[in-house]
C-alpha atoms as a printed R data frame, in Angstrom:
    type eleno elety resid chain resno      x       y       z
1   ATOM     1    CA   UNK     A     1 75.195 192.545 132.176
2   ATOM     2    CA   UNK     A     2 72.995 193.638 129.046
3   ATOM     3    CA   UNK     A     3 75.825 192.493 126.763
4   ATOM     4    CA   UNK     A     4 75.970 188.935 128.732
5   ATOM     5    CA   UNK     A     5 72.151 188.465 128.115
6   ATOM     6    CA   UNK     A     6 72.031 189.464 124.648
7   ATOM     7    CA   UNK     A     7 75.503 186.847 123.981
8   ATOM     8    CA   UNK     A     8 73.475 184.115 125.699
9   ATOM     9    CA   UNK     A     9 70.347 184.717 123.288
10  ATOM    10    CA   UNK     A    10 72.185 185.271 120.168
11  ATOM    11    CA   UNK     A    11 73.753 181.609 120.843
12  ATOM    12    CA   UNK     A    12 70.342 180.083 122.277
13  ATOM    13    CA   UNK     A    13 68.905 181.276 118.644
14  ATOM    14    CA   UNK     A    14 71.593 179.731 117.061
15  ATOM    15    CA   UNK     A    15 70.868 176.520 119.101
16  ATOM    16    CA   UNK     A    16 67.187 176.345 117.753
17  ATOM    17    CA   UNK     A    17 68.011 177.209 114.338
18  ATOM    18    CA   UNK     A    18 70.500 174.415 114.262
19  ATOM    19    CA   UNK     A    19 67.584 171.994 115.658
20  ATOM    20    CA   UNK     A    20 64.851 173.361 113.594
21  ATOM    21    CA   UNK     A    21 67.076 172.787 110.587
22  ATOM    22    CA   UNK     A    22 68.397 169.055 111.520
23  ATOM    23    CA   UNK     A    23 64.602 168.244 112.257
24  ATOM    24    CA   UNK     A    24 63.472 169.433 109.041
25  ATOM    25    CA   UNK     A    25 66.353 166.948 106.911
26  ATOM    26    CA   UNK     A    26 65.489 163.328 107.539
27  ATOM    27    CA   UNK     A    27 67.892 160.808 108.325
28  ATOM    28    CA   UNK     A    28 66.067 157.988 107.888
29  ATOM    29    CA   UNK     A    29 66.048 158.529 104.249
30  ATOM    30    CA   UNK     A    30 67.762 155.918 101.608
31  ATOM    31    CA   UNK     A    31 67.778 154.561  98.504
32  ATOM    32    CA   UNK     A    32 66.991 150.571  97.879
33  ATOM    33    CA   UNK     A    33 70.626 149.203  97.019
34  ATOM    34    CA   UNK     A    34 71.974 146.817  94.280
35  ATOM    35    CA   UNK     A    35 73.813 143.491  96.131
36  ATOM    36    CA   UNK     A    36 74.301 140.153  96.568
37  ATOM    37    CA   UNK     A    37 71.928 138.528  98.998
38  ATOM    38    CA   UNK     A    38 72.311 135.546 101.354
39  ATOM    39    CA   UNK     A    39 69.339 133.736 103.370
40  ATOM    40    CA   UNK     A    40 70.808 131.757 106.107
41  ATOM    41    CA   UNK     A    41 69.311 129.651 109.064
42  ATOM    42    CA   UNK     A    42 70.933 130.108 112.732
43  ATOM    43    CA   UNK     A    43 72.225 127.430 114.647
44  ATOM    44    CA   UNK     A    44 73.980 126.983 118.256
45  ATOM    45    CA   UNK     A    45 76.753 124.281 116.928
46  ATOM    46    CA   UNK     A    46 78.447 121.535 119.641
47  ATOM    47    CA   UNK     A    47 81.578 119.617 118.121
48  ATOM    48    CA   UNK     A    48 81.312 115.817 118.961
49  ATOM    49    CA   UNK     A    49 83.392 112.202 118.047
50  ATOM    50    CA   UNK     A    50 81.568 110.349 115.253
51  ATOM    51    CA   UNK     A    51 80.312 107.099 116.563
52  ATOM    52    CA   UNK     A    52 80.872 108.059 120.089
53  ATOM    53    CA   UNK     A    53 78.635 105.978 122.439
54  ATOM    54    CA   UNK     A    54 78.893 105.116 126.371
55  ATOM    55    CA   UNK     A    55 80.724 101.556 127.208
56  ATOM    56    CA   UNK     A    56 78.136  99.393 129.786
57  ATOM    57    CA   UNK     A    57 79.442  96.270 131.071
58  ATOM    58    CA   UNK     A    58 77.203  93.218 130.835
59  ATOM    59    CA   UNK     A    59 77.353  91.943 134.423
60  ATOM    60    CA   UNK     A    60 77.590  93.721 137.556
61  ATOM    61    CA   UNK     A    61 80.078  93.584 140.227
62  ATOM    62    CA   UNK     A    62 82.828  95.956 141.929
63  ATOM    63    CA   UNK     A    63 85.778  97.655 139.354
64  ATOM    64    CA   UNK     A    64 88.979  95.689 139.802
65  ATOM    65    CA   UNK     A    65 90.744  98.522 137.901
66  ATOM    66    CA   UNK     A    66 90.533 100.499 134.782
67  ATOM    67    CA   UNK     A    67 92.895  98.913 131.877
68  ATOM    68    CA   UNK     A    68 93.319 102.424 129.802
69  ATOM    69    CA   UNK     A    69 93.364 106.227 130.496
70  ATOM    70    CA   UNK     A    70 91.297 109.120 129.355
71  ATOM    71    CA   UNK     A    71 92.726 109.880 125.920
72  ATOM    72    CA   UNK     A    72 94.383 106.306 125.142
73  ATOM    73    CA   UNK     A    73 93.152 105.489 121.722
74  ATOM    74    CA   UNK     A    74 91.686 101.321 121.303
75  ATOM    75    CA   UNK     A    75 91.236  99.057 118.859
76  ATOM    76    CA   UNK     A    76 87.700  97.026 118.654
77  ATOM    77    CA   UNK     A    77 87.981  94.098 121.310
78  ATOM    78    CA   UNK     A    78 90.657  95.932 123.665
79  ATOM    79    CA   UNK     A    79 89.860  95.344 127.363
80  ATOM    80    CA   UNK     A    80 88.815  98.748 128.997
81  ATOM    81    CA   UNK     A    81 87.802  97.603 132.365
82  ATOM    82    CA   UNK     A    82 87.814  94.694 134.491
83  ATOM    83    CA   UNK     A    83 85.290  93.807 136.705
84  ATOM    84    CA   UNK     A    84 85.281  90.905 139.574
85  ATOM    85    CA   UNK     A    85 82.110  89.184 140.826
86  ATOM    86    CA   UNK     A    86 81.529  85.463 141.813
87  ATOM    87    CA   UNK     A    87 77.866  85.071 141.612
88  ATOM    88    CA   UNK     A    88 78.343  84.495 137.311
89  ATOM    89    CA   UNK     A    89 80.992  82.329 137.982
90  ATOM    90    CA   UNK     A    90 78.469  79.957 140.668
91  ATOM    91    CA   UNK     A    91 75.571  80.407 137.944
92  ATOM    92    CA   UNK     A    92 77.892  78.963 135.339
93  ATOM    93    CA   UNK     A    93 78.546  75.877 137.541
94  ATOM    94    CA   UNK     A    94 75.166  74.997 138.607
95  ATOM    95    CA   UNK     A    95 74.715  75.425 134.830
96  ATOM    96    CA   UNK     A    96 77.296  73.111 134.209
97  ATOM    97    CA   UNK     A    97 75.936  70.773 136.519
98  ATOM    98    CA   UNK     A    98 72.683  71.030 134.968
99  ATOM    99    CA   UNK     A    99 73.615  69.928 131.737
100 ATOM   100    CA   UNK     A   100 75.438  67.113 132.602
101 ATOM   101    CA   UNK     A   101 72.167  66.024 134.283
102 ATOM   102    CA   UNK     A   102 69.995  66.796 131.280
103 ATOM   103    CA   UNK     A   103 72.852  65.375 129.144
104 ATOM   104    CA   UNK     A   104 72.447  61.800 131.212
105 ATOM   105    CA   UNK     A   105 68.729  61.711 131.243
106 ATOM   106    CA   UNK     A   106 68.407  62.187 127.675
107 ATOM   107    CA   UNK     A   107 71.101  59.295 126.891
108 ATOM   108    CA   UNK     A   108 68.813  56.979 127.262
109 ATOM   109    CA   UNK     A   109 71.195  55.326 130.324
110 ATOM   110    CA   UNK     A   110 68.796  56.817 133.272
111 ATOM   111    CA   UNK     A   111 66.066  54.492 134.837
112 ATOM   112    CA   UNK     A   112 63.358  56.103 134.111
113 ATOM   113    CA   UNK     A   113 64.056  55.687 129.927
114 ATOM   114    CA   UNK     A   114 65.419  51.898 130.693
115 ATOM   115    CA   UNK     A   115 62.543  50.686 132.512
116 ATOM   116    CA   UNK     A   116 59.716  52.234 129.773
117 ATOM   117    CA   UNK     A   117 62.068  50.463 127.236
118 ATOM   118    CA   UNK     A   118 61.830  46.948 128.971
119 ATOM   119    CA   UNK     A   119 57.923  47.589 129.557
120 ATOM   120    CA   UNK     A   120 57.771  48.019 125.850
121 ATOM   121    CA   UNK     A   121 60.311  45.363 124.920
122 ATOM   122    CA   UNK     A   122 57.640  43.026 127.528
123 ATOM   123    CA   UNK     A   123 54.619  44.256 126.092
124 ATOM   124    CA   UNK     A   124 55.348  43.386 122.162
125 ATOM   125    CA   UNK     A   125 56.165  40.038 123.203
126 ATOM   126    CA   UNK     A   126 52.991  39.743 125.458
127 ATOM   127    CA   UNK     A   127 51.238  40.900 121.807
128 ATOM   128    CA   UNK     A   128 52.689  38.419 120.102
129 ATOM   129    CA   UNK     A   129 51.772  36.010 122.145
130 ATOM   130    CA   UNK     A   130 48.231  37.164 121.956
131 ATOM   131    CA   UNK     A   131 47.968  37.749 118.755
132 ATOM   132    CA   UNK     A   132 49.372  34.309 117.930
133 ATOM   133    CA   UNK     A   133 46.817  32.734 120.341
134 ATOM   134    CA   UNK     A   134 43.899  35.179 118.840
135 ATOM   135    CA   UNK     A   135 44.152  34.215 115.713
136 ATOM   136    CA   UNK     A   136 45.214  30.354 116.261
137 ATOM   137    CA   UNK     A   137 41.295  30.672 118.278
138 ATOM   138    CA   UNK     A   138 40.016  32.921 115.387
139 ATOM   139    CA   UNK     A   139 41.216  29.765 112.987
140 ATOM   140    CA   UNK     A   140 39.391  27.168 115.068
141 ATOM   141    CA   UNK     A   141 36.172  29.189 115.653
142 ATOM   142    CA   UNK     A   142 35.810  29.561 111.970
143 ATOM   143    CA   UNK     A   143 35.989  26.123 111.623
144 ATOM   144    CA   UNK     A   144 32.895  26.073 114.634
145 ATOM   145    CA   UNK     A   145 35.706  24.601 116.896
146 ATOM   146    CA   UNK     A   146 35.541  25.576 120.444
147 ATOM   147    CA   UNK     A   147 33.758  27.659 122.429
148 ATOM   148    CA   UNK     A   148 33.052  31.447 121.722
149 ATOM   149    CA   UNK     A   149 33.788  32.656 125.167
150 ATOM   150    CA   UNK     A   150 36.855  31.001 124.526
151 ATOM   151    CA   UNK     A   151 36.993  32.888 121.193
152 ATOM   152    CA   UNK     A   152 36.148  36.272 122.724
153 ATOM   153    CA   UNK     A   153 38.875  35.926 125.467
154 ATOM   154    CA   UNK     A   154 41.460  35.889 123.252
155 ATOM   155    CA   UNK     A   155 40.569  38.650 121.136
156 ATOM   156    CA   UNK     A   156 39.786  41.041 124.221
157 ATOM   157    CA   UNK     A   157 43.154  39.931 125.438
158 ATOM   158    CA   UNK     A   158 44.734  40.736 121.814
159 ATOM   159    CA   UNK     A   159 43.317  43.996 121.859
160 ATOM   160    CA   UNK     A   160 44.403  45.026 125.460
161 ATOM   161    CA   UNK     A   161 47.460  44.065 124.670
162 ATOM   162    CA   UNK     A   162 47.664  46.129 121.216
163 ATOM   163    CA   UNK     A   163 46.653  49.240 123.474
164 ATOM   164    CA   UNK     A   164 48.882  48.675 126.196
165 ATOM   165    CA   UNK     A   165 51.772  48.466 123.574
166 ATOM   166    CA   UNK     A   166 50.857  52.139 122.130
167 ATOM   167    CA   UNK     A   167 50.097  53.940 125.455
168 ATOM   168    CA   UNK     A   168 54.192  52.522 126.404
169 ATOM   169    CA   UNK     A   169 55.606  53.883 123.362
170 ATOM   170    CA   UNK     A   170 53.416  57.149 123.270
171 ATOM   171    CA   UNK     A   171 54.762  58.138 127.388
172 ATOM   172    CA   UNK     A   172 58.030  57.098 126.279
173 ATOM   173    CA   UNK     A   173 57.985  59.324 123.213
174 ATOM   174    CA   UNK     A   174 56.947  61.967 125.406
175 ATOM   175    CA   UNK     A   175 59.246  61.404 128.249
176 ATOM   176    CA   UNK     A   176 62.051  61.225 125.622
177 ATOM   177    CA   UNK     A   177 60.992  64.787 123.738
178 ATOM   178    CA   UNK     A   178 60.443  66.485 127.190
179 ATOM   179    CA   UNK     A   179 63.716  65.519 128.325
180 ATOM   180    CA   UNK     A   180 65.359  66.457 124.918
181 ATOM   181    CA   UNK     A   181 63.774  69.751 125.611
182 ATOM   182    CA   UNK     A   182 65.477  69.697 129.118
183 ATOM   183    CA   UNK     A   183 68.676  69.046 127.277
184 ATOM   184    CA   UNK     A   184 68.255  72.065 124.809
185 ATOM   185    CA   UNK     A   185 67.393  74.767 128.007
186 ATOM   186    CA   UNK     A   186 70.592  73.443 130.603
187 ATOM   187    CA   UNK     A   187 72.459  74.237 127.342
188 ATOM   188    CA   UNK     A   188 70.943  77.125 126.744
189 ATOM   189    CA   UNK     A   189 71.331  78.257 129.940
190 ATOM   190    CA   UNK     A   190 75.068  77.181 130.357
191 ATOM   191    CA   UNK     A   191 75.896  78.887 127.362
192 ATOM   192    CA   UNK     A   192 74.500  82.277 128.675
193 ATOM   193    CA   UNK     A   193 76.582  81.397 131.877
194 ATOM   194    CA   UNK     A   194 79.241  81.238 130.065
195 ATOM   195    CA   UNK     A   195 78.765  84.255 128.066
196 ATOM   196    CA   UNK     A   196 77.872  86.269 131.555
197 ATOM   197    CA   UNK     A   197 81.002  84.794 132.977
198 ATOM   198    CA   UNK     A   198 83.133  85.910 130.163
199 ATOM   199    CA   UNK     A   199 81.874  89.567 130.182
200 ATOM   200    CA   UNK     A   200 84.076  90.102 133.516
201 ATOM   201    CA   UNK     A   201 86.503  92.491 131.073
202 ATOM   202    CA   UNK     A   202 84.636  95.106 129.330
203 ATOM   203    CA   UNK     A   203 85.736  95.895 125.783
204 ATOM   204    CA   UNK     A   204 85.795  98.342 123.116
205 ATOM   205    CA   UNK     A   205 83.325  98.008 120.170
206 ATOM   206    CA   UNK     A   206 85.093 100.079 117.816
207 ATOM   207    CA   UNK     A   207 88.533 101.993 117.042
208 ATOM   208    CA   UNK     A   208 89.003 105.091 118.605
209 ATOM   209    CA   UNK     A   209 90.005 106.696 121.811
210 ATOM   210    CA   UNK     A   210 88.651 106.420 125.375
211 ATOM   211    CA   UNK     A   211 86.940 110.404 126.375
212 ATOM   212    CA   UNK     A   212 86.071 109.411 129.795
213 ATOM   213    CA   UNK     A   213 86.092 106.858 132.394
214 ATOM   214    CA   UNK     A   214 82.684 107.113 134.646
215 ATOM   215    CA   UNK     A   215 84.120 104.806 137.600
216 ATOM   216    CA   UNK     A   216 87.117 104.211 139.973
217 ATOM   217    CA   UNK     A   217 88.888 101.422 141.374
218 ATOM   218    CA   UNK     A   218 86.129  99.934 143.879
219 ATOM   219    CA   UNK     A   219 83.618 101.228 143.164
220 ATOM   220    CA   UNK     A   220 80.337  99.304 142.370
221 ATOM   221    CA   UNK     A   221 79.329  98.643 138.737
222 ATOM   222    CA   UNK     A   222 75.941  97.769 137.462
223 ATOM   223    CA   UNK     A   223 74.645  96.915 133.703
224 ATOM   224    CA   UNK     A   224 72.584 100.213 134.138
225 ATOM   225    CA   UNK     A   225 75.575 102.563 134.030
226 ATOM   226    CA   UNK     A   226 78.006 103.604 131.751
227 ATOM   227    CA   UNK     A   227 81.671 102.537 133.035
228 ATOM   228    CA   UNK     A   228 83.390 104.474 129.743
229 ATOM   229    CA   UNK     A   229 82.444 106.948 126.591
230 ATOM   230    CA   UNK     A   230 84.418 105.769 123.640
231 ATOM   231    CA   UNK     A   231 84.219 107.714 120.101
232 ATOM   232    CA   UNK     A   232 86.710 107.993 116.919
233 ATOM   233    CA   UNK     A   233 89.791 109.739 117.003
234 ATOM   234    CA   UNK     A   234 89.865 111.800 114.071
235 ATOM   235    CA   UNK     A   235 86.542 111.499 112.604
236 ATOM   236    CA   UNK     A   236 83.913 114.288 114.410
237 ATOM   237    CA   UNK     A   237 80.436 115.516 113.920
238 ATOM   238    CA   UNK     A   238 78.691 118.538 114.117
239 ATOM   239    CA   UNK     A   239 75.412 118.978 115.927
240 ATOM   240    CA   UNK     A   240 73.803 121.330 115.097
241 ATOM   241    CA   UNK     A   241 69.807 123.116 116.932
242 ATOM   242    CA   UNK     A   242 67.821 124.513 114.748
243 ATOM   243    CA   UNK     A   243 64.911 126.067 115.667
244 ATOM   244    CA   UNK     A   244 61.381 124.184 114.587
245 ATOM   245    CA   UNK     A   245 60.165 127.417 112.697
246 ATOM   246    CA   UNK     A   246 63.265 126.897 110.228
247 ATOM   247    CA   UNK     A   247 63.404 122.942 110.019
248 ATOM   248    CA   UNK     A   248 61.381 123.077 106.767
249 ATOM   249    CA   UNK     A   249 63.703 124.785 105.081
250 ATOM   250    CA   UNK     A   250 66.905 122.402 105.958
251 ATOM   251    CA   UNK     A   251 67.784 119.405 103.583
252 ATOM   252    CA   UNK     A   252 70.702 117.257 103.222
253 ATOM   253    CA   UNK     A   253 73.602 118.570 101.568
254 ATOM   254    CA   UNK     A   254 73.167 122.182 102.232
255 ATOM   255    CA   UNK     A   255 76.126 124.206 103.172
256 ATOM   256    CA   UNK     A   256 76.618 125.557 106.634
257 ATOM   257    CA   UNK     A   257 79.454 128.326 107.974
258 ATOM   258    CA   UNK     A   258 81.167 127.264 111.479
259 ATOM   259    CA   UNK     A   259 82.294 129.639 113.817
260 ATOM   260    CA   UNK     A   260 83.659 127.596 117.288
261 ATOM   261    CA   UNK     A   261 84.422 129.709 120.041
262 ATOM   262    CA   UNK     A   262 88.116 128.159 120.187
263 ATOM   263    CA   UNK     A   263 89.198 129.775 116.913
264 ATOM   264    CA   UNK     A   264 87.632 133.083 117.316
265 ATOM   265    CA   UNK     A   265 86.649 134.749 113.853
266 ATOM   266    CA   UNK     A   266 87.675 131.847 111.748
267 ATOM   267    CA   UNK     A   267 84.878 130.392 109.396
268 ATOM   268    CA   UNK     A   268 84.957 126.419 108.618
269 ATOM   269    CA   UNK     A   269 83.023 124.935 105.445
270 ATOM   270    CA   UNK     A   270 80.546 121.978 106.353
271 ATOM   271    CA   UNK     A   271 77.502 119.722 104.986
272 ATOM   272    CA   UNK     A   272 74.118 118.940 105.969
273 ATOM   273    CA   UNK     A   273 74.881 115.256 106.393
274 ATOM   274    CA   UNK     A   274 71.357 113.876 108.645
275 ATOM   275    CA   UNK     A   275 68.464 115.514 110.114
276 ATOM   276    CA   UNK     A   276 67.070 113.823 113.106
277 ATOM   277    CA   UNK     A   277 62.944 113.908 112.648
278 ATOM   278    CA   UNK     A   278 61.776 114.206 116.262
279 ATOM   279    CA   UNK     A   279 61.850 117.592 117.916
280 ATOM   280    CA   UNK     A   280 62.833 118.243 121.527
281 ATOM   281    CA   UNK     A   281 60.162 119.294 123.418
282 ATOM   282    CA   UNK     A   282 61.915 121.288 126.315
283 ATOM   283    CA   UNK     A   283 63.952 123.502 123.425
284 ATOM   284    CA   UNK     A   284 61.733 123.317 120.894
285 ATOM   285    CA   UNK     A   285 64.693 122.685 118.310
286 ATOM   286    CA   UNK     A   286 65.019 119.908 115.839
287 ATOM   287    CA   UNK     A   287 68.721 118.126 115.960
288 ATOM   288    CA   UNK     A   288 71.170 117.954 112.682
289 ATOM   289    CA   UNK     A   289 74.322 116.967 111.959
290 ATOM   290    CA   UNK     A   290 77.165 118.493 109.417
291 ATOM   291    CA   UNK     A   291 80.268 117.017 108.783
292 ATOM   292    CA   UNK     A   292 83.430 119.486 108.090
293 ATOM   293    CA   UNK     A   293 84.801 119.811 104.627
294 ATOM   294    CA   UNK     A   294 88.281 120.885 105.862
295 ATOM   295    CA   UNK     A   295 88.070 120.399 109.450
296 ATOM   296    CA   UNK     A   296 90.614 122.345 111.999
297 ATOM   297    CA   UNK     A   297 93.297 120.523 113.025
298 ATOM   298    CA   UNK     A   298 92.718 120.136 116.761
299 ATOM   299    CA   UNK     A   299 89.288 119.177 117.585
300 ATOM   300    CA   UNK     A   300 87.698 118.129 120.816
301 ATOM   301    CA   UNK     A   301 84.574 116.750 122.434
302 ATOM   302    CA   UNK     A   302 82.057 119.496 123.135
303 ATOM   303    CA   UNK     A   303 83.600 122.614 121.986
304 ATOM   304    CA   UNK     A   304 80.740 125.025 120.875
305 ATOM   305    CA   UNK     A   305 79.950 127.444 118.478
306 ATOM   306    CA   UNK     A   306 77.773 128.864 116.113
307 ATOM   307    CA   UNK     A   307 76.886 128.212 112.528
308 ATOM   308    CA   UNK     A   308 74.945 129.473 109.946
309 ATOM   309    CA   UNK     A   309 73.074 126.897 107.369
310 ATOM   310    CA   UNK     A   310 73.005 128.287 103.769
311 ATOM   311    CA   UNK     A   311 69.574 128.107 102.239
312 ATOM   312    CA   UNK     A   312 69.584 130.324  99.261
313 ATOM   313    CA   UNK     A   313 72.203 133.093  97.939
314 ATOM   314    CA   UNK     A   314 71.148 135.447  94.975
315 ATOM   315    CA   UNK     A   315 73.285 138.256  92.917
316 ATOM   316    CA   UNK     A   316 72.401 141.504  92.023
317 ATOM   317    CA   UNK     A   317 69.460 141.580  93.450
318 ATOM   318    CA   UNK     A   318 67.198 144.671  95.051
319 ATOM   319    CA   UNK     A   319 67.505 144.760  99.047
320 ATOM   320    CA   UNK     A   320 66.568 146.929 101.550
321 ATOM   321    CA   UNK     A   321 66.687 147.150 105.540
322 ATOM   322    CA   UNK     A   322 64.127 144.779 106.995
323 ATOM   323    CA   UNK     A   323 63.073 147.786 109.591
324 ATOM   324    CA   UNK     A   324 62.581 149.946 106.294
325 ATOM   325    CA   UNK     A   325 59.469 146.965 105.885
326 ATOM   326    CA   UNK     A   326 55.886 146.890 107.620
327 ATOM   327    CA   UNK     A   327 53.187 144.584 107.436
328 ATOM   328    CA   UNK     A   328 55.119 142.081 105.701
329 ATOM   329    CA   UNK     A   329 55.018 144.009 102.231
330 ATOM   330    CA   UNK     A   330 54.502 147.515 102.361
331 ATOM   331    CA   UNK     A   331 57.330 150.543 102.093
332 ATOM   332    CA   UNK     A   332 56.779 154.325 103.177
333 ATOM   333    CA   UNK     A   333 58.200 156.546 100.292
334 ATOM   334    CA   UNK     A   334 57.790 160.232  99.803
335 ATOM   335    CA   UNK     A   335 55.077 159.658  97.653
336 ATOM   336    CA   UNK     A   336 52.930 157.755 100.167
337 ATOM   337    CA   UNK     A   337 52.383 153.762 100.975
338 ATOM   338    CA   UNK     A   338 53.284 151.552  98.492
339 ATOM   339    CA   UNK     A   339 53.172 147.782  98.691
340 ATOM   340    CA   UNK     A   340 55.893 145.668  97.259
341 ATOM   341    CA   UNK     A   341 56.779 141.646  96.933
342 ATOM   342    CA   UNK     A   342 59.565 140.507  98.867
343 ATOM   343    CA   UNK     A   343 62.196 137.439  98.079
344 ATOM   344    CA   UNK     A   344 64.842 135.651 100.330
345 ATOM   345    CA   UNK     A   345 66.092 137.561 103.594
346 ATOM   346    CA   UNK     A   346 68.739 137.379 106.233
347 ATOM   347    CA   UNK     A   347 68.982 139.088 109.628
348 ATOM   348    CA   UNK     A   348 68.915 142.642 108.341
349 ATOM   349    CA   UNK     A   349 68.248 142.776 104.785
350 ATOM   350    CA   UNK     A   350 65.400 141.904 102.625
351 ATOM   351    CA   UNK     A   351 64.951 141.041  98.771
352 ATOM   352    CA   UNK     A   352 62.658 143.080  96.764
353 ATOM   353    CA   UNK     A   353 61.340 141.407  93.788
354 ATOM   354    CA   UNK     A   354 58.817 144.471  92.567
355 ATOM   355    CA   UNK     A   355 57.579 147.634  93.786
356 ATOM   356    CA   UNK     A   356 60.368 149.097  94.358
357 ATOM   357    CA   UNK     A   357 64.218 150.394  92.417
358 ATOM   358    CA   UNK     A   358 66.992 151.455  93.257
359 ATOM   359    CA   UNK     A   359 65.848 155.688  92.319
360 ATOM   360    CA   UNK     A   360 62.907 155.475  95.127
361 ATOM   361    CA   UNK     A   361 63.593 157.304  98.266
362 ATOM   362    CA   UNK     A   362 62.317 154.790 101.214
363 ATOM   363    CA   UNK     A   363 61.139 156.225 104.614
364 ATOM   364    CA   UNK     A   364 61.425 154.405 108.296
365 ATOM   365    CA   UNK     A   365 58.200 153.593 109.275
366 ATOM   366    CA   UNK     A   366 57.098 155.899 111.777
367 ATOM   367    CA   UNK     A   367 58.834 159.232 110.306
């Protein structure tokens, strides 16, 4: 039993010495190292068509059918959907009617236009007729021949009949301008019937395929919803969240590694190519979009990823862990504190500029 207890202490001894002696070597000891040095920015990636945009129809009504299939590529102007509604078709005919109305009025064959004409065509000849007697009394009177009421009747009828002449030809200048302006709205108005009643077959406003088709056969369409999301076939973007803290630091052009989740580990090349200035308030994350230098050869709508946005990259430079760092630009070394200046960083690794090389032993913070 003796023996048992002293073989149990001699290894519990051992134990501690073992422990004592691991304590007393730190681990957390290095050296800064000599490397090349990368600073990215993250960003959650989404693959989409270039140009892609959602098909509305112009008029409402109920979907006779749908003219293509999800996947079917189009040219610009191909019919996508066809819609039936008679209420366009009823505008465009009172329209019609309208304007043949308008069209007749303003031809100068209505009543209303004839019978100002003959009023005017009766009132210059009633002013010639007074003016011819006016002055024929005007004559005489000069001459002290007659009477002046006789004189003064002629001229007040001259002039009344002057005035009368004008106020015809003014309120049939008007009537003729407003119904000229009648004229231009019923064909106005006609044409947009037209137009409205044409828009029956919605159509593709580019080339490129057809990604999805938002109604059935039936079912009620409105100008307010999408019927069809067309984008290019084999031309796609890359959008691309970056958080706000890091927007400063994107510009056009910059490279950015791809990683999609379809091809596992494989990297794609791709450029900055716009940066949309408004943030989103719910994510906090400012949109961008890259376009692939060598894209992969299947591609579809929406497959996700992750990329990382090259800012700077640097050779040979000092680096050390980024948990080796505390209060921004300070290092523990065996010596004590000492502060150093720090360069361009990525997740783990940090650039030292000064303060430090590569023969100082560094301490974790906190050993």
């Amino acid at each position: 039993m003796k023996k048992l207890f002293r073989r149990l202490f001699a290894i519990w001894i051992l134990f501690l010495v073992i422990c004592l002696a691991q304590c007393g070597t730190s681990t957390d000891k290095i050296y800064p190292t000599r490397s090349g040095l990368t600073e990215s920015v993250y960003s959650s990636v989404t693959v989409q068509p270039d140009s892609l945009y959602q098909v509305y129809a112009a008029v409402g009504g109920i979907l006779e059918k749908n003219l293509v299939e999800e996947g079917d590529k189009v040219r610009k102007g191909d019919p996508i959907a066809q819609i039936v509604n008679n209420t366009p078709l009823l505008n465009m005919e009172n329209a019609r009617l309208n304007l043949e109305l308008a069209r007749e009025n303003y031809s100068g064959n209505n009543a209303v236009l004839s019978s100002m004409r003959d009023e005017i065509n009766s009132a210059r000849l009633k002013l010639q007729n007074d003016s011819a007697n006016y002055y024929r009394q005007k004559k005489l009177w000069d001459q002290k021949i007659g009477s002046e009421v006789e004189y003064d009747n002629r001229k007040l009828a001259f002039e009344l009949s002057s005035s009368n002449l004008q106020l015809l030809v003014g309120n049939y200048e008007r009537m003729k301008n407003e119904l000229k302006t009648k004229l231009i709205q019923a064909e106005n108005n006609y044409k947009t019937a037209t137009i409205a009643s044409e828009d029956f077959t919605v159509t593709s406003k580019i080339n490129g395929t057809v990604y999805e088709l938002f109604k059935n056969q039936g079912e009620l369409v409105s100008s307010q919803e999408p019927v069809a999301a067309v984008g290019s076939s084999d031309k796609f973007v890359i959008e691309m969240l970056v958080d706000e803290v890091d927007i400063v630091k994107i510009r056009e052009g910059q490279k950015a590694l791809i990683t999609l989740d379809a091809y596992n580990t494989e990297v794609f090349e791709a450029r900055i190519n716009k940066i949309y200035p408004l943030k989103d308030e719910r994510s906090q994350t400012f949109k961008i979009e890259a376009l692939f230098i060598d894209a992969p050869e299947v591609l579809y709508p929406g497959l996700a990823g992750e990329g990382n946005i090259i800012i700077m990259e640097k050779k040979d430079v000092i680096t050390i862990p980024k948990d080796y760092l505390f209060d921004g630009n300070k290092v523990k070394t065996e010596d004590g504190i000492i502060e150093v200046r720090t360069g361009i960083e990525n997740l783990d690794r940090v650039e030292i500029i000064s303060g430090l090389d590569t023969q100082t032993h560094i301490l974790k913070p906190g050993e």
